[in-house]
XYZ file of C-alpha atoms in Angstrom:
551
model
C -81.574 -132.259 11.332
C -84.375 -133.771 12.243
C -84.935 -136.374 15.163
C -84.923 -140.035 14.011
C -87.807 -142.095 14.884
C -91.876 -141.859 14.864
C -93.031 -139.195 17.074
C -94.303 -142.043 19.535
C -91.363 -144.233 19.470
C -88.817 -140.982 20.255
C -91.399 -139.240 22.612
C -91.214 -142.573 25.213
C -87.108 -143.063 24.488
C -86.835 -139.160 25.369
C -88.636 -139.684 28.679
C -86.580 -142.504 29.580
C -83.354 -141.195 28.643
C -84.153 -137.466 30.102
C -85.052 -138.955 33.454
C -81.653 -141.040 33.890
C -79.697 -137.858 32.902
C -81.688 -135.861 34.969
C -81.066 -137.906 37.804
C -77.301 -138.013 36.974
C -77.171 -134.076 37.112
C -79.283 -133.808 40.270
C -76.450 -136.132 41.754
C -73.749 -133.949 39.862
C -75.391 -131.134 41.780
C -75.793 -132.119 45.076
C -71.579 -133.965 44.855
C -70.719 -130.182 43.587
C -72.428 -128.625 46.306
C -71.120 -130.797 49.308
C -67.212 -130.800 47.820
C -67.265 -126.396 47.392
C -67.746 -126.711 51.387
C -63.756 -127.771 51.217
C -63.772 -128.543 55.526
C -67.275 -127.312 56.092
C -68.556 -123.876 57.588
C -67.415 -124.058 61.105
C -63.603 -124.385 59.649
C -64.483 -121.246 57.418
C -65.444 -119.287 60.133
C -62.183 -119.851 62.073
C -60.361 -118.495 59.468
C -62.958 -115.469 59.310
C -61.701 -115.064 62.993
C -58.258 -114.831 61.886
C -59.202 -112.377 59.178
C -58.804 -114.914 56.517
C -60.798 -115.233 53.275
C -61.185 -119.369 52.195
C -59.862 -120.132 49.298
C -63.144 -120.213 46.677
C -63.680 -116.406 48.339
C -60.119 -115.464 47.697
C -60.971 -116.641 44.339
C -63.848 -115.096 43.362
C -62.255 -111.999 44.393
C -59.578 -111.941 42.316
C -61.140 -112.979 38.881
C -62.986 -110.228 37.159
C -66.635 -109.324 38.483
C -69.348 -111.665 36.417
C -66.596 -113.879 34.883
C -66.769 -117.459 34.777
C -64.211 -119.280 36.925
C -63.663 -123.208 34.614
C -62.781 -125.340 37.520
C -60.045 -128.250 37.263
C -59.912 -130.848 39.577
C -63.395 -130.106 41.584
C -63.706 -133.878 42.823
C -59.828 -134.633 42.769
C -59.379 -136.969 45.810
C -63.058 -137.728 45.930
C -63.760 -141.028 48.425
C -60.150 -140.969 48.640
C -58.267 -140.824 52.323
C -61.132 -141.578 54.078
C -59.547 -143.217 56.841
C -57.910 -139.297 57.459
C -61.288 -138.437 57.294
C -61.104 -137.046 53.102
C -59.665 -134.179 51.460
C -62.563 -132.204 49.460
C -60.665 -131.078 46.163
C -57.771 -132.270 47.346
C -57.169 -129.355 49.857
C -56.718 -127.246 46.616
C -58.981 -125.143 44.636
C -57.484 -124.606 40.469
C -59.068 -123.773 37.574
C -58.691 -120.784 34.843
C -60.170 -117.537 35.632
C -60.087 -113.898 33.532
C -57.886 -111.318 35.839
C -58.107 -107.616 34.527
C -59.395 -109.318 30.817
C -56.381 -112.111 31.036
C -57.049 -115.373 31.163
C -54.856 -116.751 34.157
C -54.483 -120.153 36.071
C -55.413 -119.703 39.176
C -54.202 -122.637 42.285
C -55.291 -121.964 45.713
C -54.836 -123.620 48.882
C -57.861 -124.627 51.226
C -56.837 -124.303 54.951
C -60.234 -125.849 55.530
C -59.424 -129.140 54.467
C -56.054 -130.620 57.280
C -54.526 -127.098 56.922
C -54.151 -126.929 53.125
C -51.737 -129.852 53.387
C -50.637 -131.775 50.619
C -51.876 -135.308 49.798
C -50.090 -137.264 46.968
C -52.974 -136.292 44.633
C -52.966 -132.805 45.671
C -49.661 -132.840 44.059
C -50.940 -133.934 40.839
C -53.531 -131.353 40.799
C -51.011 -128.717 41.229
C -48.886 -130.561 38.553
C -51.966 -130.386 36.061
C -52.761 -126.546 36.856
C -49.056 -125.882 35.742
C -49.098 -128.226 32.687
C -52.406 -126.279 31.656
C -50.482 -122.815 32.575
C -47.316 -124.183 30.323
C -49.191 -125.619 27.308
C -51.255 -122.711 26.627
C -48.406 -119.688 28.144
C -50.626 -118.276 30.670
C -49.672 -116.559 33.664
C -50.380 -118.554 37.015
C -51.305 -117.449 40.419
C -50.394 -119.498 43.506
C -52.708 -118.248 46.508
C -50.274 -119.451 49.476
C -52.273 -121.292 52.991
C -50.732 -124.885 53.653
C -49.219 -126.699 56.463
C -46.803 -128.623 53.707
C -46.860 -132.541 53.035
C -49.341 -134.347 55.035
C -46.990 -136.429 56.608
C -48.730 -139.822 57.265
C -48.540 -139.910 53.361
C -44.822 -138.264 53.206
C -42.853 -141.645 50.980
C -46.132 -141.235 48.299
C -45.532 -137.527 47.791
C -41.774 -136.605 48.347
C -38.855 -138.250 46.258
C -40.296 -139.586 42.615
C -39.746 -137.700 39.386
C -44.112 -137.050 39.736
C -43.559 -135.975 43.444
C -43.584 -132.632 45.058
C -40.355 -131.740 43.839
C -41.192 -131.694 40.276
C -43.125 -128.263 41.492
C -40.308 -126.119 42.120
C -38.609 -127.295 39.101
C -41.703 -126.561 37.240
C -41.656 -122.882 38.249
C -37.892 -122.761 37.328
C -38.831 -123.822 33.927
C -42.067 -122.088 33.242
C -39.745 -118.700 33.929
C -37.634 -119.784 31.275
C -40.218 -119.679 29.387
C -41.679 -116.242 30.028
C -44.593 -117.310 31.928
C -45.723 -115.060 34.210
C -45.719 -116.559 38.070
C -47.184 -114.259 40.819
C -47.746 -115.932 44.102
C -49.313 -114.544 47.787
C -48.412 -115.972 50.939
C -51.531 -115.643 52.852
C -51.214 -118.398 55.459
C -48.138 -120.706 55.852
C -45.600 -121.768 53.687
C -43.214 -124.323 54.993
C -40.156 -126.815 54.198
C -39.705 -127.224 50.965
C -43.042 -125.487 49.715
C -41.577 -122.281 50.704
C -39.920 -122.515 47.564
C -43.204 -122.238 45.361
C -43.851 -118.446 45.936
C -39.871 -117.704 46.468
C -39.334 -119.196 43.079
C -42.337 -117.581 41.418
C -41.293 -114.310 39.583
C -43.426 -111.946 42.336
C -44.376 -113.086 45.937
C -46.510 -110.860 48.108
C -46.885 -111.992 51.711
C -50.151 -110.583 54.036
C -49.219 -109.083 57.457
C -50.379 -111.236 60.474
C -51.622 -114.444 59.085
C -48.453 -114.881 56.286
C -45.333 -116.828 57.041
C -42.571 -118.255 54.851
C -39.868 -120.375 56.400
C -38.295 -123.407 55.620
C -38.868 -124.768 59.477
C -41.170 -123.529 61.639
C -40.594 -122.430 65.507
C -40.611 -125.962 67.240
C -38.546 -128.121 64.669
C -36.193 -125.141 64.557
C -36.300 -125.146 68.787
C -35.681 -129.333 68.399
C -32.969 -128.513 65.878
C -31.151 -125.974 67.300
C -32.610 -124.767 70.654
C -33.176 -121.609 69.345
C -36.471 -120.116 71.421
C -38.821 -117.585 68.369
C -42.143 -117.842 67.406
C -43.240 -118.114 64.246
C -43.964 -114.483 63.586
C -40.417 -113.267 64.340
C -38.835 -116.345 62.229
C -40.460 -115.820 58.517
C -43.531 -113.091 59.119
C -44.216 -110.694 56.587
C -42.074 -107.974 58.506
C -38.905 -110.080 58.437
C -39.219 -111.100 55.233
C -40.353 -107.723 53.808
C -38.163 -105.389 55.630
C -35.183 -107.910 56.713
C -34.415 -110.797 54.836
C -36.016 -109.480 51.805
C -37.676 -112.682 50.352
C -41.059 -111.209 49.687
C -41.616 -107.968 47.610
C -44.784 -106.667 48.510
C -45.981 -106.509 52.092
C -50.184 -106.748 52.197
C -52.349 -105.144 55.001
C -54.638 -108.116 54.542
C -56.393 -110.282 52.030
C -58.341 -108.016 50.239
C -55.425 -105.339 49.455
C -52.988 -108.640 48.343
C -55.797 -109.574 46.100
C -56.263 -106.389 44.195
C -52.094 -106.001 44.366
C -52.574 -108.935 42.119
C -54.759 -107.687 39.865
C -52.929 -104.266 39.651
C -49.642 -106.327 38.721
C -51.358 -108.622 35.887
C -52.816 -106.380 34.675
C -49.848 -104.269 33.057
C -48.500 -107.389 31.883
C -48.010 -107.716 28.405
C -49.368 -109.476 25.637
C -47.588 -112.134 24.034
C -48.536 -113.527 19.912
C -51.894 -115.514 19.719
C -52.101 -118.495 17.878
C -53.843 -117.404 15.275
C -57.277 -119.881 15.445
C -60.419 -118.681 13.544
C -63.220 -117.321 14.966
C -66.600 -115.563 13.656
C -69.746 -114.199 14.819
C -70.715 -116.891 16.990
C -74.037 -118.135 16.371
C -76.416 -120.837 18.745
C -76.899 -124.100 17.568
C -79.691 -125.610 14.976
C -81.584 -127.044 18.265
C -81.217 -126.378 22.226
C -78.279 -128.166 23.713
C -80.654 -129.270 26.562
C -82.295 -131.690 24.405
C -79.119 -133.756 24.599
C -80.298 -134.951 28.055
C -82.966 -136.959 26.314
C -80.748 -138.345 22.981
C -77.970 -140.155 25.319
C -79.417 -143.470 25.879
C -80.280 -144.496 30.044
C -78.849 -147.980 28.715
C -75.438 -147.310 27.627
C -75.761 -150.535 25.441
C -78.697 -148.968 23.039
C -77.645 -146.848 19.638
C -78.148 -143.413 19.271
C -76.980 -140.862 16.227
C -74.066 -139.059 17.199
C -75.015 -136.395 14.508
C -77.734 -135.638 16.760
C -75.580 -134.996 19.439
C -73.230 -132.328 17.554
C -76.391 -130.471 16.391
C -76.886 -129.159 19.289
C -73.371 -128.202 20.236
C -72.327 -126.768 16.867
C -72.747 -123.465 15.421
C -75.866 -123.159 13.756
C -75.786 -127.114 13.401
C -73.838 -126.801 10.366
C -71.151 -129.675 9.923
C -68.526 -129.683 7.115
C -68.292 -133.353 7.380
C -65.085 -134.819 5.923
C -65.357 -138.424 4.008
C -69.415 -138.605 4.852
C -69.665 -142.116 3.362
C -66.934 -144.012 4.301
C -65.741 -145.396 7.645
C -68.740 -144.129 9.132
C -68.435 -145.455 12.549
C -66.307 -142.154 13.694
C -67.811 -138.936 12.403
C -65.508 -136.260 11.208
C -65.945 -132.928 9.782
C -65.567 -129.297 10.320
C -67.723 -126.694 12.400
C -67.592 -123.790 14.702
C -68.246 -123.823 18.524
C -68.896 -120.349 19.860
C -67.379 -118.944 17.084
C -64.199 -120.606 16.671
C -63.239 -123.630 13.852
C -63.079 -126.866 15.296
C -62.347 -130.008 13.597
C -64.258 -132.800 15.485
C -63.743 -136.512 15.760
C -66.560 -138.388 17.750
C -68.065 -141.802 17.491
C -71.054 -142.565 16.023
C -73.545 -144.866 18.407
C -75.812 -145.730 15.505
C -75.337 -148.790 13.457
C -74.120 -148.058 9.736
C -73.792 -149.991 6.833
C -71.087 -149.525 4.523
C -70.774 -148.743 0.765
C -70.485 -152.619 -0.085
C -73.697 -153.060 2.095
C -72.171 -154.623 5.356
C -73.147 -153.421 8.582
C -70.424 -152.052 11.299
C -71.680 -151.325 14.631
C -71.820 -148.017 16.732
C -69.288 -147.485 19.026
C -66.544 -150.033 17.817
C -63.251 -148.259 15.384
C -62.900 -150.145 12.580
C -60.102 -150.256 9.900
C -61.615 -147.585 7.483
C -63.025 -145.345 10.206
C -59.438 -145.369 11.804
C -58.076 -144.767 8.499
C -60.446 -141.517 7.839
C -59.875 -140.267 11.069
C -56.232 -140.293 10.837
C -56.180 -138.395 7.685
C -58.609 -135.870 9.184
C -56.128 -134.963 11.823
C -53.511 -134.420 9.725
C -55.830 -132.237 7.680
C -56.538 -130.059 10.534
C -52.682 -130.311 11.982
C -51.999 -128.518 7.997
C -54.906 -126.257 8.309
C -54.179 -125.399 12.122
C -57.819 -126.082 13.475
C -58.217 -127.014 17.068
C -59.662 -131.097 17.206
C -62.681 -132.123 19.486
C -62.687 -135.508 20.405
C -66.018 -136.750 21.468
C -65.704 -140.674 22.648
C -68.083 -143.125 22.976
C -66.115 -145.666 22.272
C -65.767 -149.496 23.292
C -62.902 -150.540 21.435
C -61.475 -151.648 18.124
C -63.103 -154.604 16.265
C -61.767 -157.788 16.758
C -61.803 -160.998 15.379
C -60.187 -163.150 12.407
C -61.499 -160.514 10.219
C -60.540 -157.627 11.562
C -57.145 -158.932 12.410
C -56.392 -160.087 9.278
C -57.650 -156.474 7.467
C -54.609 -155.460 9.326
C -56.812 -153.053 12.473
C -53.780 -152.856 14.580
C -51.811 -151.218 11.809
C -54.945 -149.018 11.094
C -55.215 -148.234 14.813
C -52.015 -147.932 15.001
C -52.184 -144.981 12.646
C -54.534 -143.530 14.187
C -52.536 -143.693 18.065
C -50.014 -141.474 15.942
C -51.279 -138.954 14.082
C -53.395 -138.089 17.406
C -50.267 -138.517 19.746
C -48.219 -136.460 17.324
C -50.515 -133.636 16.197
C -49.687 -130.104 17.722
C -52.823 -128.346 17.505
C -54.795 -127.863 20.782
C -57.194 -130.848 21.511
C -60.071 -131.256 23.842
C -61.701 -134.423 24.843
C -65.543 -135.124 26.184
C -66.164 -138.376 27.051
C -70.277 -138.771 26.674
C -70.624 -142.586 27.285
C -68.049 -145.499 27.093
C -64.119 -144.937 26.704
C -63.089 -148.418 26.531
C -59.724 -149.304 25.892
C -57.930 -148.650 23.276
C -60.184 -146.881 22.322
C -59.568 -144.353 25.123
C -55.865 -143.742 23.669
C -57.460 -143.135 19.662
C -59.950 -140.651 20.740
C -57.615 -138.608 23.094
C -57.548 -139.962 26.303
C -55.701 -138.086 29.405
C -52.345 -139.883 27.991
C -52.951 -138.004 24.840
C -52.174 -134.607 25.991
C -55.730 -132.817 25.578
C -55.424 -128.894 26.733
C -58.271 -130.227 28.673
C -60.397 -133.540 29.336
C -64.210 -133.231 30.921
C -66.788 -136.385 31.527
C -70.553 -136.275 31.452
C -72.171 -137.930 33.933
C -73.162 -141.025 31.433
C -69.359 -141.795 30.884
C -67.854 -144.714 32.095
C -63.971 -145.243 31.909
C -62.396 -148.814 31.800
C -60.135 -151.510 29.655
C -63.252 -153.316 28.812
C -66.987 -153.301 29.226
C -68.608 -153.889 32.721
C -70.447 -157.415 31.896
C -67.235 -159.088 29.467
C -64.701 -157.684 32.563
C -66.645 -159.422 35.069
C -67.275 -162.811 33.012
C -63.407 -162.781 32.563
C -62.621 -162.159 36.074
C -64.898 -164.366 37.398
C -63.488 -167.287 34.799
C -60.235 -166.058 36.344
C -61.342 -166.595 40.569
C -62.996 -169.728 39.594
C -60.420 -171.626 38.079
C -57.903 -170.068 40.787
C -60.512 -171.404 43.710
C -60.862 -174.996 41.689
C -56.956 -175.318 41.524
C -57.160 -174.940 45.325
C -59.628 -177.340 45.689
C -62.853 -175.561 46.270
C -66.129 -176.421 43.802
C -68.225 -173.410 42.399
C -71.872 -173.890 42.419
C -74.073 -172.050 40.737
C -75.645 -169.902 43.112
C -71.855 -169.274 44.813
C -71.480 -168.310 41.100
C -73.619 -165.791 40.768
C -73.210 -164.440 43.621
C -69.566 -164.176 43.060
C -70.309 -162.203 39.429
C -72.534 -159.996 41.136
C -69.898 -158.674 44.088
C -67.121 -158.387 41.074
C -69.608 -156.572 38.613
C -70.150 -154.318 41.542
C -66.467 -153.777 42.588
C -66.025 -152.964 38.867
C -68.659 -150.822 37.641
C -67.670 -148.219 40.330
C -64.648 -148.273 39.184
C -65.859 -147.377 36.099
C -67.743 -144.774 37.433
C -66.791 -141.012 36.586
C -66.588 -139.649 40.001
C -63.819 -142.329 40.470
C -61.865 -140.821 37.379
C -62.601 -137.501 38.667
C -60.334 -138.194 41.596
C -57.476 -139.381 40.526
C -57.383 -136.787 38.055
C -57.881 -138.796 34.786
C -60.804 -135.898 33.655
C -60.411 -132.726 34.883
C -63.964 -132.325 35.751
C -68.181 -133.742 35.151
C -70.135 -131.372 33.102
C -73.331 -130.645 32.579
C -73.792 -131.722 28.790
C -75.151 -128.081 28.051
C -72.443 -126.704 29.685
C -69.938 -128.382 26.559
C -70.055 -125.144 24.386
C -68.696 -122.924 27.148
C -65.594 -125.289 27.884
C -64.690 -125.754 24.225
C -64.610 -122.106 23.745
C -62.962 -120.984 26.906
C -60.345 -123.776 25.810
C -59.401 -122.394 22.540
C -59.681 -118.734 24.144
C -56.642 -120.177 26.427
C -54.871 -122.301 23.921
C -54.721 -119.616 21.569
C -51.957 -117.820 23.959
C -49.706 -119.794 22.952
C -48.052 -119.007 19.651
C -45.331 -121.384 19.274
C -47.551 -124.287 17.192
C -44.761 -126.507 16.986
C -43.778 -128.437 13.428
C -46.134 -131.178 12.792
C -44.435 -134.880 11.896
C -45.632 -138.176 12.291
C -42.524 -139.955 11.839
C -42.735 -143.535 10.275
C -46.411 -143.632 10.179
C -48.165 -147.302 9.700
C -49.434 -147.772 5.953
């Protein structure tokens, strides 16, 4: 495929566009950088005083030498719980990792960052590491170092059915199911999270610096009088030699980490899926020139087909129904080796086979139609789907609602909700609405969900959400009695605009968990593939039904 455009015309759009992304990444970068420090250096070298590894070191200990650790969750909580003074990550490091060649999920707590205590959306993070670990069968570490519930926040984390109980009955079910649950105690473990490595199938506990109890020495003291430190209540001796809650008892660290290792790896392996892979092969053009085809203004066209040739398999696209509904591009390709079927929406504007033009970025009947059937094709042929949104929405108007689009989108909401093959979702630009929910948004199920640094995340567009809620203020502020002028106006559109655009922003879905992570657009091909290597652990492809589907 060739780049679409004179030479002159693409050369000055390139610069433009490269320069914005490069600026986004540089940010990406430095936000990356300053959120790994978890509580900064001077709380890492306490812990190297008590003979402690931090959590990312723990980490990059235990996966295999040279192995890529794919991070979930690196800005959860990001400009959250400021007025505690933050909680980098959430006080949690999670992600998937390769452990002696097996692909495990890995959660670890950062006793940098308030003790390793538990925020409400620390509790979602662990949440999502476990639905990733019981979607896809994999085993699951838990690397044990928290001071429990941060209790200024207790009534947001404690009693719902989303709440820090939902945990333990997590690792009750995931046994059921035969997934592997190995967790170390290598710091405290306290109240009620004592029972995540007790209720995990092996729990190791290091000597000195472990503790497991369900109240520690001076609420058991106000309880009960009883005078013990903490040590002599739930250390590893006691618990190792005495009570015998823990089953291995760990010199330090290092030793519990390479326990670990020992004990995954003579676990067995369980039936793949059965996905297809080849050979892999790069694609038709390097995957860094993306940076310069994503438009700096999110409002200006672009050719999605562009995009894909430089994230598929020698470029090569098996597109399905070419010519018709051609604002959502569908076809089959290979990523790194595997078959994918992809669904993404095409930024260009297209005219259709009666000669009427349908613009980029909007689902319309027939594209909704054509995607549907697409995903039913690859639920038959049991091909992992790649969703790649840029997307603001469904057409409206008289037109559109009398061609019957909500039935058509409707469709389309079903056979993605309902399909059973593993999907993935990238969200390159806008994920407006509805048409969030279509392409696979987080309420969607994805195996996993990743932003670019150009995606923005909201019901509606920045400029119509503003016009609407400033429409909204005014007439509220008239009713009351106050006049608008126009300067008041503006500068009334200007402060909502702002409040809403950063809500918009990706860092703020980032932290409440609605993406798992920002990528680097080159880094795409890697995540898709290490996906499918994960979701291919699990076997048991459920029956695919729609139920009454919309016609």
């Amino acid at each position: 495929m060739a780049l679409i455009g004179s030479e002159l015309q693409r050369t000055a759009l390139q610069s433009k566009n490269e320069e914005h992304m490069r600026s986004l990444l540089e940010l990406l970068r430095t936000r990356t950088g300053a959120v790994s420090e978890g509580g900064g250096k001077a709380a890492r070298d306490a812990l190297a005083r008590h003979g402690k590894l931090s959590a990312r070191e723990r980490i990059a200990r235990l996966i295999d030498p040279g192995t890529r650790f794919l991070e979930i969750g690196l800005f959860a909580a990001w400009e959250m719980y400021e007025e505690f003074g933050g909680a980098p990550s959430a006080g949690t490091v999670a992600g998937v990792g390769k452990v002696e060649g097996r692909d495990a999920v890995i959660v670890a707590n950062d006793a940098t960052v308030k003790a390793g205590a538990w925020f409400p959306i620390t509790c979602k993070k662990n949440l999502r590491a476990q639905e990733i670990a019981i979607d896809n069968r994999l085993p699951i570490v838990y690397l044990v170092d928290s001071a429990g519930v941060f209790l200024p926040l207790q009534s947001e984390i404690f009693p719902d059915r989303e709440h820090f109980g939902r945990i333990f009955r997590n690792n009750a079910v995931m046994s059921s199911l035969g997934i592997v649950q190995i967790a170390a105690i290598m710091g405290p473990c306290v109240a009620g999270g004592a029972y995540l490595p007790i209720m995990s199938d092996e729990a190791l506990i290091v000597e000195g610096t472990g503790s497991v109890f369900l109240a520690g020495a001076h609420l058991v003291k106000a309880a009960i009088g009883e005078e013990i430190d903490n040590e002599h209540l739930g250390g590893a001796l006691v618990h190792s030699e005495i009570s015998g809650v823990t089953d291995h008892k760990m010199p330090d660290d290092a030793s519990c980490l390479a326990k670990i290792r020992s004990i995954l790896g003579k676990t067995g392996r369980r039936s793949q899926a059965g996905f297809d892979r080849t050979t892999p092969a790069p694609p038709r053009f390097d995957p860094a020139e993306i940076h310069a085809l994503i438009p700096a203004d999110r409002a200006k066209p672009y050719d999605t087909h562009e995009v894909l040739a430089r994230l598929i398999d020698g470029g090569d696209l098996d597109e399905y129904k070419a010519g018709f509904g051609k604002t959502i591009v569908t076809g089959y390709a290979r990523i790194d080796g595997w078959a994918v079927g992809i669904v993404a929406n095409q930024r260009g504007v297209v005219k259709t086979g009666r000669g009427e033009m349908q613009v980029g970025g909007v689902i319309y009947s027939d594209s909704a139609d054509k995607a549907a059937r697409f995903i039913l094709n690859c639920n038959q042929k049991l091909i992992p789907l790649v969703f790649f949104q840029d997307v603001t929405g469904f057409m409206v108007g008289s037109r559109a609602e009398q061609g019957g689009i909500i039935k058509d989108g409707a469709k389309m909401v079903n056979a993605v909700a309902n399909s059973v093959v593993p999907k993935f979702t990238f969200i390159t630009g806008n994920s407006y609405g509805a048409g969030n929910y279509a392409m696979c948004g987080k309420a969607y199920d994805p195996r996993l969900i990743y932003a670019w640094p150009s995606a923005q995340i909201a019901v509606m567009g920045g400029k119509q959400a503003s016009e609407t809620l400033l429409a909204i203020k005014t007439r509220q502020m008239e009713k009351g009695g106050q006049q608008i002028g126009p300067d008041a106006a503006r500068q009334l559109l200007a402060d909502i605009r702002l409040r809403y655009e950063k809500e918009t922003d990706p860092y703020f879905a980032a932290a409440r968990l609605w993406v798992d992570g920002i990528i680097d657009p080159v880094d795409t091909r890697g995540v898709i593939s290490a996906g499918i290597e994960m979701a291919a652990h699990n076997g048991e492809i459920p029956k695919f039904s729609t139920g009454v589907i919309q016609t």
